[in-house]
Each structure stands twice: as structure tokens, then as C-alpha cells.
Coordinates of C-alpha atoms and ligand atoms in Angstrom, one line a residue:
M52 CA 0.0 0.0 0.0
D53 CA 1.1 3.6 -0.4
F54 CA 0.5 6.0 2.4
I55 CA -1.8 8.5 0.5
L56 CA -5.5 8.2 1.0
S57 CA -7.5 8.0 -2.2
G58 CA -10.2 10.6 -3.1
E59 CA -12.9 8.0 -2.2
S60 CA -11.3 7.3 1.2
K61 CA -10.9 11.0 2.0
M62 CA -14.6 11.5 1.3
M63 CA -15.5 8.6 3.5
V64 CA -13.4 9.9 6.4
K65 CA -15.0 13.3 6.1
A66 CA -18.5 11.8 5.9
A67 CA -17.8 9.7 9.0
R68 CA -16.3 12.7 10.9
D69 CA -19.4 14.9 10.1
F70 CA -21.7 12.0 11.0
A71 CA -20.0 11.6 14.4
R72 CA -20.2 15.3 15.2
Q73 CA -23.8 15.8 14.0
E74 CA -25.5 12.5 14.9
I75 CA -23.6 10.9 17.8
D76 CA -21.9 13.6 19.8
P77 CA -25.2 15.3 20.6
I78 CA -26.8 12.1 22.0
I79 CA -23.9 10.7 24.0
G80 CA -25.3 11.9 27.3
K81 CA -28.6 10.2 26.5
I82 CA -26.9 6.9 25.5
E83 CA -24.8 6.9 28.7
K84 CA -27.9 7.7 30.9
E85 CA -30.2 5.2 29.3
D86 CA -27.6 2.5 28.4
A87 CA -29.3 2.3 24.9
I88 CA -28.6 3.5 21.4
P89 CA -31.7 5.1 19.8
E90 CA -32.9 2.8 17.1
D91 CA -33.3 5.5 14.4
I92 CA -29.5 5.9 14.4
W93 CA -29.3 2.6 12.3
Q94 CA -31.4 4.1 9.5
K95 CA -29.0 7.1 9.6
F96 CA -26.0 4.8 9.4
A97 CA -27.5 3.0 6.5
K98 CA -28.3 6.3 4.7
A99 CA -24.8 7.5 5.3
Q100 CA -23.6 4.2 3.6
M101 CA -21.7 3.0 6.7
L102 CA -23.3 -0.5 6.8
G103 CA -22.5 -3.2 4.2
I104 CA -19.3 -1.3 3.2
M105 CA -17.6 -4.4 1.8
I106 CA -20.8 -5.8 0.3
P107 CA -21.5 -5.6 -3.4
K108 CA -24.2 -3.2 -4.5
E109 CA -26.7 -5.9 -5.6
Y110 CA -27.1 -7.0 -2.0
G111 CA -27.5 -3.5 -0.7
G112 CA -23.8 -2.6 0.1
I113 CA -21.4 -0.2 -1.5
G114 CA -18.7 -2.7 -2.6
S115 CA -15.8 -0.9 -0.9
S116 CA -12.8 -2.1 0.9
A117 CA -11.8 -3.3 4.4
L118 CA -9.5 -0.4 4.6
N119 CA -12.3 2.1 4.1
V120 CA -14.2 0.3 7.0
I121 CA -11.2 1.0 9.1
F122 CA -11.1 4.7 8.2
I123 CA -14.8 5.1 9.1
L124 CA -14.5 3.3 12.4
E125 CA -11.5 5.3 13.4
E126 CA -13.6 8.5 13.0
L127 CA -16.7 7.1 14.7
A128 CA -14.6 5.8 17.6
K129 CA -13.5 9.4 18.5
T130 CA -17.1 9.8 19.9
G131 CA -16.3 7.3 22.5
S132 CA -19.6 5.5 21.8
A133 CA -20.5 1.8 21.5
A134 CA -22.3 2.7 18.3
A135 CA -18.9 2.4 16.5
F136 CA -18.5 -1.1 17.8
L137 CA -21.9 -2.1 16.6
V138 CA -21.2 -0.6 13.1
A139 CA -18.1 -2.8 13.0
L140 CA -20.2 -5.8 14.1
S141 CA -22.8 -5.2 11.4
N142 CA -20.1 -4.8 8.7
S143 CA -18.2 -7.9 9.7
V144 CA -21.2 -10.1 10.0
S145 CA -22.6 -9.1 6.6
E146 CA -19.2 -9.7 5.1
T147 CA -19.0 -13.1 6.7
I148 CA -22.4 -14.1 5.3
Y149 CA -21.4 -12.8 1.9
H150 CA -18.1 -14.8 2.0
W151 CA -19.5 -18.1 3.2
G152 CA -23.2 -18.0 2.3
S153 CA -25.1 -19.6 -0.6
E154 CA -26.8 -17.3 -3.0
A155 CA -30.1 -17.8 -1.2
L156 CA -28.6 -16.9 2.2
R157 CA -26.9 -13.8 0.8
E158 CA -30.2 -12.6 -0.8
R159 CA -32.2 -13.2 2.4
F160 CA -29.9 -12.2 5.2
I161 CA -27.6 -9.4 3.9
P162 CA -29.9 -6.6 2.7
P163 CA -31.6 -6.1 6.1
L164 CA -28.1 -5.7 7.7
C165 CA -27.2 -3.1 5.0
N166 CA -30.4 -1.0 5.2
G167 CA -30.5 -0.8 9.0
S168 CA -33.8 -2.8 9.4
G169 CA -32.0 -5.8 11.0
Y170 CA -29.3 -6.0 13.6
A171 CA -26.3 -8.3 13.3
T172 CA -25.1 -10.8 15.9
M173 CA -22.2 -13.2 16.2
A174 CA -22.6 -15.7 19.0
F175 CA -19.8 -17.9 20.1
T176 CA -19.1 -17.3 23.8
E177 CA -20.8 -19.5 26.4
P178 CA -20.9 -19.5 30.2
A179 CA -18.0 -22.0 30.4
T180 CA -15.8 -20.4 27.7
G181 CA -15.0 -17.6 25.4
S182 CA -11.6 -18.8 24.2
D183 CA -11.9 -22.6 23.7
P184 CA -14.0 -23.7 20.7
T185 CA -13.8 -27.4 21.8
A186 CA -15.5 -26.5 25.1
I187 CA -18.8 -25.1 23.6
T188 CA -21.9 -27.1 24.7
T189 CA -24.7 -25.6 22.5
T190 CA -26.0 -28.5 20.4
A191 CA -27.6 -28.7 16.9
K192 CA -29.5 -31.9 16.3
P193 CA -30.9 -32.8 12.8
D194 CA -34.6 -33.2 12.6
G195 CA -36.1 -33.5 9.1
D196 CA -35.4 -30.4 7.1
Y197 CA -34.2 -28.5 10.3
Y198 CA -31.5 -28.5 12.9
V199 CA -32.8 -28.0 16.5
L200 CA -30.5 -25.7 18.6
N201 CA -30.3 -25.9 22.4
G202 CA -27.9 -24.1 24.7
T203 CA -26.9 -20.7 26.2
K204 CA -24.7 -18.1 24.6
R205 CA -23.1 -15.5 26.9
F206 CA -22.2 -11.8 26.3
I207 CA -23.8 -11.5 22.9
S208 CA -23.8 -8.0 21.5
Y209 CA -27.2 -6.9 20.2
G210 CA -28.5 -10.5 20.7
H211 CA -31.8 -9.1 21.8
K212 CA -32.4 -6.9 18.7
K213 CA -34.4 -8.1 15.7
G214 CA -32.3 -9.4 12.8
Y215 CA -30.0 -12.3 12.2
G216 CA -27.0 -13.8 13.9
V217 CA -24.3 -16.4 13.2
F218 CA -24.5 -19.0 16.0
Y219 CA -21.9 -21.7 16.6
A220 CA -23.1 -25.1 17.9
K221 CA -21.8 -28.7 18.0
D222 CA -23.6 -30.8 15.4
E223 CA -24.4 -34.5 15.6
T224 CA -20.8 -35.3 14.6
E225 CA -19.5 -33.2 17.6
R226 CA -17.9 -30.7 15.3
V227 CA -18.6 -27.0 15.4
T228 CA -21.0 -25.7 12.7
A229 CA -22.1 -22.1 12.0
F230 CA -25.8 -21.5 11.7
L231 CA -27.7 -18.4 10.5
V232 CA -30.4 -17.8 13.1
D233 CA -33.4 -15.5 12.8
K234 CA -33.6 -13.8 16.2
S235 CA -37.4 -13.8 16.1
S236 CA -37.5 -17.7 16.0
D237 CA -39.6 -19.6 18.5
G238 CA -37.6 -20.6 21.6
Y239 CA -35.1 -17.7 21.2
T240 CA -35.1 -15.6 24.4
W241 CA -32.6 -13.4 26.2
S242 CA -31.5 -12.1 29.6
K243 CA -31.6 -8.4 30.7
P244 CA -28.4 -6.6 29.4
W245 CA -25.3 -7.0 31.4
S246 CA -24.3 -3.7 33.2
L247 CA -20.9 -2.9 31.7
M248 CA -17.9 -0.7 32.9
G249 CA -18.1 1.2 29.6
L250 CA -19.7 0.8 26.1
A251 CA -23.1 2.2 27.1
G252 CA -25.7 0.9 24.7
Q253 CA -23.7 -2.2 23.7
G254 CA -26.7 -4.4 24.5
L255 CA -24.8 -7.3 25.9
V256 CA -27.2 -10.2 26.7
D257 CA -27.2 -13.9 27.3
I258 CA -29.2 -15.9 24.7
F259 CA -31.2 -18.9 25.6
L260 CA -31.9 -21.3 22.7
K261 CA -34.7 -23.8 23.5
D262 CA -35.5 -26.1 20.6
V263 CA -34.8 -23.3 18.1
K264 CA -35.5 -24.7 14.6
V265 CA -33.1 -23.6 12.0
P266 CA -33.6 -24.7 8.3
K267 CA -30.7 -27.0 7.1
E268 CA -30.0 -24.5 4.3
N269 CA -29.1 -21.9 7.0
I270 CA -25.7 -23.6 7.6
L271 CA -23.0 -21.1 6.8
G272 CA -20.1 -22.6 4.8
D273 CA -19.6 -26.4 5.2
K274 CA -21.1 -28.4 8.0
G275 CA -18.5 -29.1 10.7
R276 CA -16.3 -26.2 9.5
G277 CA -17.7 -23.5 11.8
F278 CA -14.4 -22.9 13.5
H279 CA -12.8 -21.8 10.2
I280 CA -15.6 -19.2 9.8
L281 CA -15.1 -18.0 13.4
L282 CA -11.3 -17.7 12.9
R283 CA -11.6 -15.7 9.7
W284 CA -14.3 -13.5 11.1
I285 CA -12.5 -12.8 14.3
A286 CA -9.3 -11.9 12.4
G287 CA -11.2 -9.1 10.5
E288 CA -12.9 -8.1 13.7
R289 CA -9.6 -7.7 15.5
V290 CA -8.4 -5.2 12.9
Q291 CA -11.7 -3.3 13.1
Q292 CA -11.4 -3.3 16.9
M293 CA -7.8 -1.9 16.6
A294 CA -9.1 0.9 14.3
F295 CA -11.5 1.7 17.2
M296 CA -8.6 1.8 19.6
V297 CA -6.6 4.1 17.3
G298 CA -9.6 6.5 17.0
M299 CA -10.1 6.5 20.8
G300 CA -6.4 6.9 21.4
Q301 CA -6.3 9.9 19.1
E302 CA -9.2 11.4 21.0
C303 CA -7.4 10.8 24.3
L304 CA -4.5 12.8 22.9
N305 CA -6.8 15.6 21.6
E306 CA -8.5 15.9 25.0
A307 CA -5.2 15.8 26.9
L308 CA -3.7 18.5 24.7
K309 CA -6.7 20.7 24.9
F310 CA -6.6 20.4 28.7
A311 CA -2.9 20.9 29.0
K312 CA -3.0 24.0 26.9
E313 CA -5.6 25.6 29.2
R314 CA -4.5 24.4 32.6
M315 CA -2.1 26.7 34.4
V316 CA 0.5 25.2 36.6
R317 CA 2.8 27.6 38.5
G318 CA 1.8 30.4 36.2
R319 CA 2.4 28.6 32.9
P320 CA 0.2 26.3 30.8
M321 CA 1.1 22.6 31.4
T322 CA 2.2 22.4 27.7
A323 CA 5.1 24.6 28.6
M324 CA 6.6 22.0 30.9
Q325 CA 9.0 19.5 29.3
G326 CA 7.6 16.5 31.3
F327 CA 4.2 16.9 29.8
Q328 CA 5.6 17.6 26.3
W329 CA 7.4 14.3 26.6
M330 CA 4.2 12.5 27.6
L331 CA 2.3 14.1 24.6
A332 CA 5.1 13.1 22.3
E333 CA 5.1 9.5 23.5
M334 CA 1.3 9.4 23.1
H335 CA 1.5 10.8 19.5
A336 CA 4.2 8.3 18.5
S337 CA 2.3 5.3 20.0
I338 CA -0.9 6.3 18.1
E339 CA 0.9 6.8 14.8
A340 CA 2.6 3.4 15.1
S341 CA -0.7 1.7 15.9
R342 CA -2.5 3.5 13.1
W343 CA -0.2 2.6 10.3
W344 CA 0.1 -1.0 11.4
T345 CA -3.7 -1.2 11.5
Y346 CA -3.9 0.2 7.9
R347 CA -1.3 -2.2 6.8
V348 CA -3.1 -5.3 8.1
A349 CA -6.4 -4.0 6.6
S350 CA -4.8 -3.5 3.2
K351 CA -3.4 -7.1 3.4
Q352 CA -7.0 -8.2 4.1
D353 CA -8.1 -6.4 1.0
Q354 CA -5.4 -8.3 -1.0
G355 CA -7.0 -11.5 0.1
D356 CA -4.1 -12.5 2.5
D357 CA -4.8 -14.7 5.5
I358 CA -4.5 -12.1 8.3
T359 CA -4.9 -14.5 11.3
V360 CA -1.4 -14.1 12.7
D361 CA -1.0 -10.4 11.5
S362 CA -4.2 -9.3 13.2
A363 CA -3.2 -11.2 16.4
A364 CA 0.2 -9.5 16.5
L365 CA -1.4 -6.2 15.8
K366 CA -3.8 -6.6 18.7
L367 CA -1.0 -7.7 20.9
F368 CA 0.8 -4.4 20.2
V369 CA -2.1 -1.9 20.0
V370 CA -4.1 -2.9 23.0
P371 CA -1.5 -2.2 25.7
T372 CA 0.0 0.7 23.7
I373 CA -3.3 2.6 23.5
Q374 CA -4.3 1.7 27.0
E375 CA -1.1 3.4 28.1
V376 CA -2.0 6.4 26.0
A377 CA -5.3 6.6 27.8
R378 CA -3.6 6.3 31.2
K379 CA -1.3 9.2 30.3
A380 CA -4.2 11.3 29.1
L381 CA -6.1 10.7 32.3
Q382 CA -3.0 11.6 34.3
I383 CA -2.5 14.9 32.5
H384 CA -6.1 15.8 33.5
G385 CA -5.3 15.3 37.2
S386 CA -8.4 14.7 39.3
Y387 CA -10.6 16.2 36.5
G388 CA -9.8 13.0 34.5
Y389 CA -11.5 11.0 37.1
C390 CA -14.7 12.9 36.8
K391 CA -17.6 12.0 34.4
D392 CA -17.8 15.6 33.2
Y393 CA -14.6 15.0 31.2
K394 CA -14.6 12.8 28.1
I395 CA -11.4 11.1 29.1
E396 CA -13.2 9.3 31.9
R397 CA -15.5 7.6 29.3
L398 CA -12.7 6.9 26.8
Y399 CA -10.5 5.3 29.6
R400 CA -13.4 2.9 30.5
M401 CA -14.0 2.0 26.9
I402 CA -10.4 1.4 26.1
A403 CA -10.2 -1.3 28.8
S404 CA -12.5 -3.6 26.8
P405 CA -10.6 -4.9 23.7
G406 CA -8.1 -6.8 25.8
V407 CA -10.8 -9.1 27.0
T408 CA -13.1 -9.3 23.9
A409 CA -12.9 -10.8 20.5
G410 CA -10.1 -13.0 21.7
S411 CA -8.2 -12.0 24.8
T412 CA -4.6 -10.7 24.7
E413 CA -3.3 -14.0 26.0
I414 CA -5.0 -15.9 23.1
Q415 CA -3.3 -13.5 20.6
K416 CA 0.1 -14.3 22.2
T417 CA -0.6 -18.0 21.8
L418 CA -1.6 -17.5 18.1
V419 CA 1.5 -15.5 17.2
G420 CA 3.9 -17.6 19.3
S421 CA 2.7 -20.9 18.0
A422 CA 2.8 -19.6 14.4
L423 CA 6.4 -18.5 15.0
A424 CA 7.3 -21.9 16.6
R425 CA 5.8 -23.7 13.5
S426 CA 7.6 -21.5 11.0
Ligands
LIG187 C1 -18.3 -5.7 25.5 C2 -18.2 -7.2 25.1 C3 -18.8 -7.6 23.9 C4 -18.8 -8.9 23.6 N1 -19.4 -9.4 22.4 C5 -19.5 -10.7 22.1 C6 -20.2 -11.1 21.0 O1 -20.9 -10.3 20.3 N2 -20.2 -12.5 20.7 C7 -19.6 -13.4 21.5 O2 -19.6 -14.5 21.2 N3 -18.9 -13.0 22.6 C8 -18.8 -11.6 22.9 N4 -18.2 -11.2 24.0 C9 -17.5 -12.2 24.9 C10 -15.9 -12.2 24.7 O3 -15.5 -12.2 23.4 C11 -15.3 -13.3 25.6 O4 -15.8 -13.1 26.9 C12 -13.8 -13.3 25.5 O5 -13.5 -13.9 24.2 C13 -13.1 -14.0 26.6 O6 -13.8 -15.2 26.9 P1 -14.1 -15.5 28.5 O7 -14.6 -14.3 29.1 O8 -14.9 -16.7 28.5 O9 -12.7 -15.9 29.1 P2 -12.0 -17.3 29.2 O10 -11.9 -18.0 27.9 O11 -12.6 -18.1 30.3 O12 -10.6 -16.9 29.7 C14 -10.3 -16.4 31.0 C15 -8.9 -15.9 31.1 O13 -8.0 -17.0 30.8 C16 -7.2 -16.7 29.7 N5 -7.0 -17.9 28.8 C17 -8.0 -18.7 28.3 N6 -7.5 -19.7 27.6 C18 -6.2 -19.5 27.6 C19 -5.1 -20.2 27.0 N7 -5.3 -21.2 26.2 N8 -3.8 -19.7 27.2 C20 -3.6 -18.6 28.0 N9 -4.6 -17.9 28.6 C21 -5.9 -18.3 28.4 C22 -7.9 -15.6 28.9 O14 -7.0 -14.8 28.2 C23 -8.5 -14.8 30.1 O15 -7.6 -13.9 30.6 C24 -18.2 -9.9 24.4 C25 -17.6 -9.5 25.7 C26 -17.7 -8.1 26.0 C27 -17.1 -7.7 27.3

């Protein structure tokens, strides 16, 4: 890749920035208070062409690149809102259905995810595990033209919202298969949302599957090969998550700089003190390194490369790097940084999540280390 944004990418960045300022920033307080994202925002996302970005036009998308998804997410992330996470989820689930699904599945399941009328879900985690695919206990038993799903899925983002989800279950051969589940099916119920440290409005629920009938044609990819689908999806999700980190990290720096310029310490603004200049410089360098590596892995994804190991190494680097940026930004704010009136407080809480979601940091180390050992 070269390091110059195309005209199309520049336009998308600007559109995402304007959207963030006009549509998300004004309702952040409401989202935090009600722990819910207003539903009409999804039609707005759809209208602004931020859903189905990688999906060809005939299924309702705009046929653009993984890199452009990254640019958009980076901008949306600066709002410090879970809405950016959910846009990432919608894009990655629709792309997964497009990549692995039959023509009939593409036609039925993708357009609602692109036009904002259906909400995407990816359900792997269970009460006993989020890291070990062999330990999942949700079952799928064949019954005529259907599979019957039973089990509990834990921590499922937007599992309670109408639409469709990719659910992983053990089939009759004890292998993991991916099923496309209509969330309005009989026997599909959910818990009240978990109360989270950050990410207000994420809508994280447990899903209870009680004899949920799924047509056999709703198997995504090949039967028994669900783990491959999960691995490919989660690799793309990791890169999107890191774009989210880069955007939030940049906003931490912006907030810290704004504060340090205004705050007087011993008669001078904090920015006049070398110690704080050094902190700001380290933050800037950390964000730039994270940003360009994220772009690099996304562009490899666009070239069709397997990014399993690259995305794991990226996450291994970016998560602690941006968490340290957030810590410094809070420190620069002094006690004000610990107050909810300041944006840094929310960013700090949100930045804590990627180390324990979509594959923990330890799992990334195992992925990268074992690949190196095999090489
Ligand atoms: C905001 C949020 C959104 C989420 N959204 C979704 C979603 O939409 N869909 C979904 O399916 N899940 C979702 N999750 C769940 C999340 O992805 C899992 O919780 C996560 O993958 C970790 O799984 P776990 O909590 O079961 O930890 P465990 O797998 O029980 O791990 C516990 C600890 O042990 C470590 N560990 C585990 N195995 C190993 C190993 N082999 N070697 C070394 N260390 C190991 C882990 O790193 C971790 O530190 C979400 C969670 C949150 C908080």
C-alpha cells in the first residue's frame, strides 16, 4: 500500500467525521444515561452508507474495501460510543455471510443488515468459555429439514435486537457448525443486558436457545467447519477493533492536549513543561505506530491474504499501547480526568474492553507464538 488516501477514502473519512459530530456527539449523554442507542441511528448509518461497506451493491452494500471500513471506524470511535463497535459488528457479520453463504442466504440475510432494518449478531461465547472452541456445549441436532439448537450463549452484543446472527453449535458429529439464526425464532429468548464498565448501549445479553428450529439450508459454509468461519471473522474483527482503539487513542491525545494548553501550573500552561511535552510526544508516536500498522493489516486483508497471525500480532501491540495512551491522558487531566464531566473518563473505561473481547490478549500471544514456533 502507499500512504496516501484515495479521493474516495478522504470523502468517507469526512462523511464519518461529520456524522460523528452531527448525529452521535449530541446524544452521547442520553446513550450513557439510558444505556441504549436510539434505534433511528441505524437508518441514519444506512443512509450514510456505513453499513455493508464491503458488500456488493446488488445485496445493498457499497462494494468498498476493508481499509475504508477502518477509516470510518477510526472516526466514529472518536465519539467514545459503542455505536462504532456495533457498526463494526454489522459490517463484519454481513461480510461473513457474503463470503461463506449460498446465493439464497446472501439474498435473504444481507440486505436487512445493510439497510438498517435488521441487527447483526455473532454468537460464540458461552458461560463455560469464550476462548476454547472445543468447550462449547450448544448443540444442533438434525430433525427432518431442520436443525434444532439448544444451549446458552453469553455476552452476545445486540443479541436481543431483531435481525440475524451467526451462531456456533456442535452438530451431531460433535464438530462446530455455523448456523444463521433468525432472532425472532420460537424458543429464542434473552436475559436483561449486562451492566458494563463502559460501552453504554452495547446491549450485551445472554441468549437462551430452547429447541430453536433452523432450516438446514441456513448452515454457513460447510457443515463441521464453523471454527474456520469463526477464525476468519475474528481476524477481521480484531483489525476493526484496533481501528476503534486508534480513534479513541487519538481522541485521548486531543483531549489531553486541549486540557494541558488551558490548565495553568505555577503560572504557565502545562504544555510549557517538558515533562508533559514528553508525555504528549510519546502518546503521539504510539498512536501513529498503531494507526499505520492497522492500515497495513487491513490492506493485506483487501489483497486476500490470511491475516490470522498479522491481526493477532497487531492486537498484541495496539491494546497495551493505546491503554497506556489513555492512562497518560487521564494523568494529564489530574483529578478532573476521574470525573464523568470529562470525556477522558469515558474513553478510559472503553479502552479497557478490547483486551478481553474478540479473543483475549493471551490468546493473541498463543496464536502468534505458536505460528512462529511452527515456521
Ligand atoms: C463488550 C463485550 C462484547 C462482547 N461481544 C461478544 C459477541 O458479540 N459475541 C460473542 O460470542 N462474545 C462476545 N463477548 C465475549 C468475549 O468475546 C469473551 O468473553 C472473550 O473472548 C473472553 O472469553 P471468556 O470471558 O470466557 O474468558 P476465558 O476464555 O474463560 O478466559 C479467562 C482468562 O483465561 C485466559 N485464557 C483462556 N484460555 C487461555 C489459554 N489457552 N492460554 C492462556 N490464557 C488463556 C484468557 O486470556 C482470560 O484472561 C463480548 C464481551 C464483552 C465484554
